[in-house]
């Protein structure tokens, strides 16, 4: 069974979904739906998101389940290694996953990341330093990068 909960962040409402004892998605939504039961894993995720947005958490410990291709999972695991408050380029991420010419494929994999913020795809930028691609909108990507830099 899939459960959901909501967190009102400074950059919009985040819908969090879980299955079993794992977070399976985080998405920005326009409005909340009614929720009857919030399992412990969702309560933990809300707490960790709150700490993150208040500058008190740099890494998430909540368990996530990342469903995707082998390449996508490899790209997403690499995202988790980018330190808080730092950015890398898509080209650098491609090199780190062992496919130096696959920067477009890395970008596509990042766009399919089901748990943005927890798996920080917002920390990947263009080689020229410009912000490119973010499912939640470039203004949110910019906000998240600047937010993290404030707490370094």
PDB file of C-alpha atoms in Angstrom:
ATOM      1  CA  UNK A   1       0.000   0.000   0.000  1.00  0.00           C
ATOM      2  CA  UNK A   2       1.194   3.500  -0.822  1.00  0.00           C
ATOM      3  CA  UNK A   3       0.786   6.204   1.825  1.00  0.00           C
ATOM      4  CA  UNK A   4       1.261   9.918   1.463  1.00  0.00           C
ATOM      5  CA  UNK A   5       1.814  12.997   3.564  1.00  0.00           C
ATOM      6  CA  UNK A   6       2.559  16.648   2.885  1.00  0.00           C
ATOM      7  CA  UNK A   7       5.164  19.128   3.994  1.00  0.00           C
ATOM      8  CA  UNK A   8       4.745  22.882   3.522  1.00  0.00           C
ATOM      9  CA  UNK A   9       8.258  23.967   2.589  1.00  0.00           C
ATOM     10  CA  UNK A  10       9.465  27.518   1.886  1.00  0.00           C
ATOM     11  CA  UNK A  11       9.426  26.614  -1.827  1.00  0.00           C
ATOM     12  CA  UNK A  12       6.033  24.945  -1.991  1.00  0.00           C
ATOM     13  CA  UNK A  13       4.011  21.979  -0.833  1.00  0.00           C
ATOM     14  CA  UNK A  14       5.871  18.681  -1.065  1.00  0.00           C
ATOM     15  CA  UNK A  15       3.878  15.477  -1.434  1.00  0.00           C
ATOM     16  CA  UNK A  16       5.795  12.560   0.068  1.00  0.00           C
ATOM     17  CA  UNK A  17       4.853   8.974  -0.752  1.00  0.00           C
ATOM     18  CA  UNK A  18       5.954   5.804   0.993  1.00  0.00           C
ATOM     19  CA  UNK A  19       5.556   2.086   0.571  1.00  0.00           C
ATOM     20  CA  UNK A  20       6.477  -0.332   3.350  1.00  0.00           C
ATOM     21  CA  UNK A  21       9.350   1.329   5.239  1.00  0.00           C
ATOM     22  CA  UNK A  22      10.707   3.386   2.332  1.00  0.00           C
ATOM     23  CA  UNK A  23      10.129   6.800   0.805  1.00  0.00           C
ATOM     24  CA  UNK A  24       9.371   6.302  -2.895  1.00  0.00           C
ATOM     25  CA  UNK A  25       8.708   9.864  -4.099  1.00  0.00           C
ATOM     26  CA  UNK A  26       8.830  13.574  -3.309  1.00  0.00           C
ATOM     27  CA  UNK A  27       6.930  15.911  -5.628  1.00  0.00           C
ATOM     28  CA  UNK A  28       5.942  19.557  -5.545  1.00  0.00           C
ATOM     29  CA  UNK A  29       2.157  19.890  -5.732  1.00  0.00           C
ATOM     30  CA  UNK A  30      -0.350  22.740  -5.808  1.00  0.00           C
ATOM     31  CA  UNK A  31      -2.532  21.524  -2.937  1.00  0.00           C
ATOM     32  CA  UNK A  32      -2.759  18.887  -0.265  1.00  0.00           C
ATOM     33  CA  UNK A  33      -5.197  16.000  -0.310  1.00  0.00           C
ATOM     34  CA  UNK A  34      -6.829  14.549   2.767  1.00  0.00           C
ATOM     35  CA  UNK A  35      -4.676  11.981   4.550  1.00  0.00           C
ATOM     36  CA  UNK A  36      -6.033   9.428   7.004  1.00  0.00           C
ATOM     37  CA  UNK A  37      -2.935   7.625   8.244  1.00  0.00           C
ATOM     38  CA  UNK A  38       0.698   8.758   8.313  1.00  0.00           C
ATOM     39  CA  UNK A  39       3.161   5.901   8.872  1.00  0.00           C
ATOM     40  CA  UNK A  40       6.330   6.468  10.909  1.00  0.00           C
ATOM     41  CA  UNK A  41       8.532   6.610   7.788  1.00  0.00           C
ATOM     42  CA  UNK A  42       6.557   9.625   6.521  1.00  0.00           C
ATOM     43  CA  UNK A  43       6.723  11.310   9.931  1.00  0.00           C
ATOM     44  CA  UNK A  44      10.500  10.806   9.917  1.00  0.00           C
ATOM     45  CA  UNK A  45      10.770  12.239   6.399  1.00  0.00           C
ATOM     46  CA  UNK A  46       8.734  15.323   7.333  1.00  0.00           C
ATOM     47  CA  UNK A  47      10.967  15.860  10.383  1.00  0.00           C
ATOM     48  CA  UNK A  48      14.130  15.555   8.279  1.00  0.00           C
ATOM     49  CA  UNK A  49      12.774  17.901   5.584  1.00  0.00           C
ATOM     50  CA  UNK A  50      11.888  20.427   8.302  1.00  0.00           C
ATOM     51  CA  UNK A  51      15.426  20.205   9.712  1.00  0.00           C
ATOM     52  CA  UNK A  52      16.897  20.567   6.215  1.00  0.00           C
ATOM     53  CA  UNK A  53      14.849  23.675   5.424  1.00  0.00           C
ATOM     54  CA  UNK A  54      15.845  25.158   8.787  1.00  0.00           C
ATOM     55  CA  UNK A  55      19.558  24.639   8.116  1.00  0.00           C
ATOM     56  CA  UNK A  56      19.929  21.926  10.753  1.00  0.00           C
ATOM     57  CA  UNK A  57      20.304  18.858   8.484  1.00  0.00           C
ATOM     58  CA  UNK A  58      22.815  18.296   5.703  1.00  0.00           C
ATOM     59  CA  UNK A  59      22.208  14.599   4.982  1.00  0.00           C
ATOM     60  CA  UNK A  60      19.042  12.531   5.081  1.00  0.00           C
ATOM     61  CA  UNK A  61      18.886   9.232   6.940  1.00  0.00           C
ATOM     62  CA  UNK A  62      15.331   8.303   5.969  1.00  0.00           C
ATOM     63  CA  UNK A  63      15.285   5.124   3.854  1.00  0.00           C
ATOM     64  CA  UNK A  64      14.415   5.532   0.197  1.00  0.00           C
ATOM     65  CA  UNK A  65      13.627   3.051  -2.535  1.00  0.00           C
ATOM     66  CA  UNK A  66      14.961   4.141  -5.898  1.00  0.00           C
ATOM     67  CA  UNK A  67      13.237   2.302  -8.713  1.00  0.00           C
ATOM     68  CA  UNK A  68      14.928   2.759 -12.062  1.00  0.00           C
ATOM     69  CA  UNK A  69      17.336   1.313 -14.574  1.00  0.00           C
ATOM     70  CA  UNK A  70      20.823   0.261 -13.547  1.00  0.00           C
ATOM     71  CA  UNK A  71      22.257   3.441 -15.107  1.00  0.00           C
ATOM     72  CA  UNK A  72      19.685   5.659 -13.367  1.00  0.00           C
ATOM     73  CA  UNK A  73      20.401   4.089  -9.965  1.00  0.00           C
ATOM     74  CA  UNK A  74      24.147   4.553 -10.568  1.00  0.00           C
ATOM     75  CA  UNK A  75      23.599   8.226 -11.432  1.00  0.00           C
ATOM     76  CA  UNK A  76      21.360   8.732  -8.380  1.00  0.00           C
ATOM     77  CA  UNK A  77      23.861   7.087  -6.034  1.00  0.00           C
ATOM     78  CA  UNK A  78      26.493   9.482  -7.348  1.00  0.00           C
ATOM     79  CA  UNK A  79      24.194  12.406  -6.511  1.00  0.00           C
ATOM     80  CA  UNK A  80      24.208  11.318  -2.871  1.00  0.00           C
ATOM     81  CA  UNK A  81      28.002  11.754  -2.803  1.00  0.00           C
ATOM     82  CA  UNK A  82      27.899  15.458  -3.707  1.00  0.00           C
ATOM     83  CA  UNK A  83      28.607  17.354  -0.482  1.00  0.00           C
ATOM     84  CA  UNK A  84      26.005  19.693   0.971  1.00  0.00           C
ATOM     85  CA  UNK A  85      26.394  23.208  -0.404  1.00  0.00           C
ATOM     86  CA  UNK A  86      28.532  22.133  -3.360  1.00  0.00           C
ATOM     87  CA  UNK A  87      27.725  21.656  -7.037  1.00  0.00           C
ATOM     88  CA  UNK A  88      29.200  19.604  -9.858  1.00  0.00           C
ATOM     89  CA  UNK A  89      28.548  19.615 -13.588  1.00  0.00           C
ATOM     90  CA  UNK A  90      26.629  16.977 -15.526  1.00  0.00           C
ATOM     91  CA  UNK A  91      29.923  16.233 -17.291  1.00  0.00           C
ATOM     92  CA  UNK A  92      31.645  15.598 -13.953  1.00  0.00           C
ATOM     93  CA  UNK A  93      28.782  13.381 -12.797  1.00  0.00           C
ATOM     94  CA  UNK A  94      29.058  11.380 -16.047  1.00  0.00           C
ATOM     95  CA  UNK A  95      32.790  10.908 -15.421  1.00  0.00           C
ATOM     96  CA  UNK A  96      32.078   9.771 -11.855  1.00  0.00           C
ATOM     97  CA  UNK A  97      29.638   7.091 -13.036  1.00  0.00           C
ATOM     98  CA  UNK A  98      32.246   5.827 -15.512  1.00  0.00           C
ATOM     99  CA  UNK A  99      30.590   7.148 -18.687  1.00  0.00           C
ATOM    100  CA  UNK A 100      32.423  10.406 -19.484  1.00  0.00           C
ATOM    101  CA  UNK A 101      30.474  11.135 -22.670  1.00  0.00           C
ATOM    102  CA  UNK A 102      27.072  10.331 -21.174  1.00  0.00           C
ATOM    103  CA  UNK A 103      26.366  13.769 -19.663  1.00  0.00           C
ATOM    104  CA  UNK A 104      23.016  13.986 -21.479  1.00  0.00           C
ATOM    105  CA  UNK A 105      22.043  10.527 -20.209  1.00  0.00           C
ATOM    106  CA  UNK A 106      23.052  11.620 -16.695  1.00  0.00           C
ATOM    107  CA  UNK A 107      20.854  14.703 -17.055  1.00  0.00           C
ATOM    108  CA  UNK A 108      17.958  12.530 -18.178  1.00  0.00           C
ATOM    109  CA  UNK A 109      18.512  10.141 -15.258  1.00  0.00           C
ATOM    110  CA  UNK A 110      18.584  13.080 -12.841  1.00  0.00           C
ATOM    111  CA  UNK A 111      15.286  14.335 -14.274  1.00  0.00           C
ATOM    112  CA  UNK A 112      13.721  10.977 -13.352  1.00  0.00           C
ATOM    113  CA  UNK A 113      15.012  11.092  -9.756  1.00  0.00           C
ATOM    114  CA  UNK A 114      11.918  10.215  -7.695  1.00  0.00           C
ATOM    115  CA  UNK A 115      13.151  11.714  -4.413  1.00  0.00           C
ATOM    116  CA  UNK A 116      14.653  15.102  -5.194  1.00  0.00           C
ATOM    117  CA  UNK A 117      16.137  17.014  -2.245  1.00  0.00           C
ATOM    118  CA  UNK A 118      16.845  13.726  -0.400  1.00  0.00           C
ATOM    119  CA  UNK A 119      18.837  12.579  -3.438  1.00  0.00           C
ATOM    120  CA  UNK A 120      20.157  16.050  -4.328  1.00  0.00           C
ATOM    121  CA  UNK A 121      19.895  16.409  -8.101  1.00  0.00           C
ATOM    122  CA  UNK A 122      19.662  20.181  -7.552  1.00  0.00           C
ATOM    123  CA  UNK A 123      23.435  20.131  -6.920  1.00  0.00           C
ATOM    124  CA  UNK A 124      24.194  19.402 -10.591  1.00  0.00           C
ATOM    125  CA  UNK A 125      24.634  22.352 -12.950  1.00  0.00           C
ATOM    126  CA  UNK A 126      25.864  23.011 -16.475  1.00  0.00           C
ATOM    127  CA  UNK A 127      29.599  23.023 -17.239  1.00  0.00           C
ATOM    128  CA  UNK A 128      29.317  26.777 -17.817  1.00  0.00           C
ATOM    129  CA  UNK A 129      27.972  27.264 -14.278  1.00  0.00           C
ATOM    130  CA  UNK A 130      24.407  27.897 -15.451  1.00  0.00           C
ATOM    131  CA  UNK A 131      21.396  26.257 -13.892  1.00  0.00           C
ATOM    132  CA  UNK A 132      19.764  23.786 -16.230  1.00  0.00           C
ATOM    133  CA  UNK A 133      16.946  21.322 -15.772  1.00  0.00           C
ATOM    134  CA  UNK A 134      15.094  20.735 -12.537  1.00  0.00           C
ATOM    135  CA  UNK A 135      11.726  18.999 -12.345  1.00  0.00           C
ATOM    136  CA  UNK A 136      10.580  21.399  -9.623  1.00  0.00           C
ATOM    137  CA  UNK A 137      11.515  24.463 -11.693  1.00  0.00           C
ATOM    138  CA  UNK A 138      14.793  26.329 -12.018  1.00  0.00           C
ATOM    139  CA  UNK A 139      13.763  28.905  -9.416  1.00  0.00           C
ATOM    140  CA  UNK A 140      13.550  26.077  -6.825  1.00  0.00           C
ATOM    141  CA  UNK A 141      16.935  24.708  -7.889  1.00  0.00           C
ATOM    142  CA  UNK A 142      18.462  28.164  -7.434  1.00  0.00           C
ATOM    143  CA  UNK A 143      16.765  28.533  -4.037  1.00  0.00           C
ATOM    144  CA  UNK A 144      18.036  25.138  -2.818  1.00  0.00           C
ATOM    145  CA  UNK A 145      21.633  25.837  -3.898  1.00  0.00           C
ATOM    146  CA  UNK A 146      21.608  29.279  -2.253  1.00  0.00           C
ATOM    147  CA  UNK A 147      19.899  27.866   0.871  1.00  0.00           C
ATOM    148  CA  UNK A 148      22.658  25.291   1.353  1.00  0.00           C
ATOM    149  CA  UNK A 149      25.421  27.849   0.828  1.00  0.00           C
ATOM    150  CA  UNK A 150      23.948  29.980   3.641  1.00  0.00           C
ATOM    151  CA  UNK A 151      24.569  27.186   6.136  1.00  0.00           C
ATOM    152  CA  UNK A 152      28.126  26.203   5.220  1.00  0.00           C
TER     153      UNK A 152
END
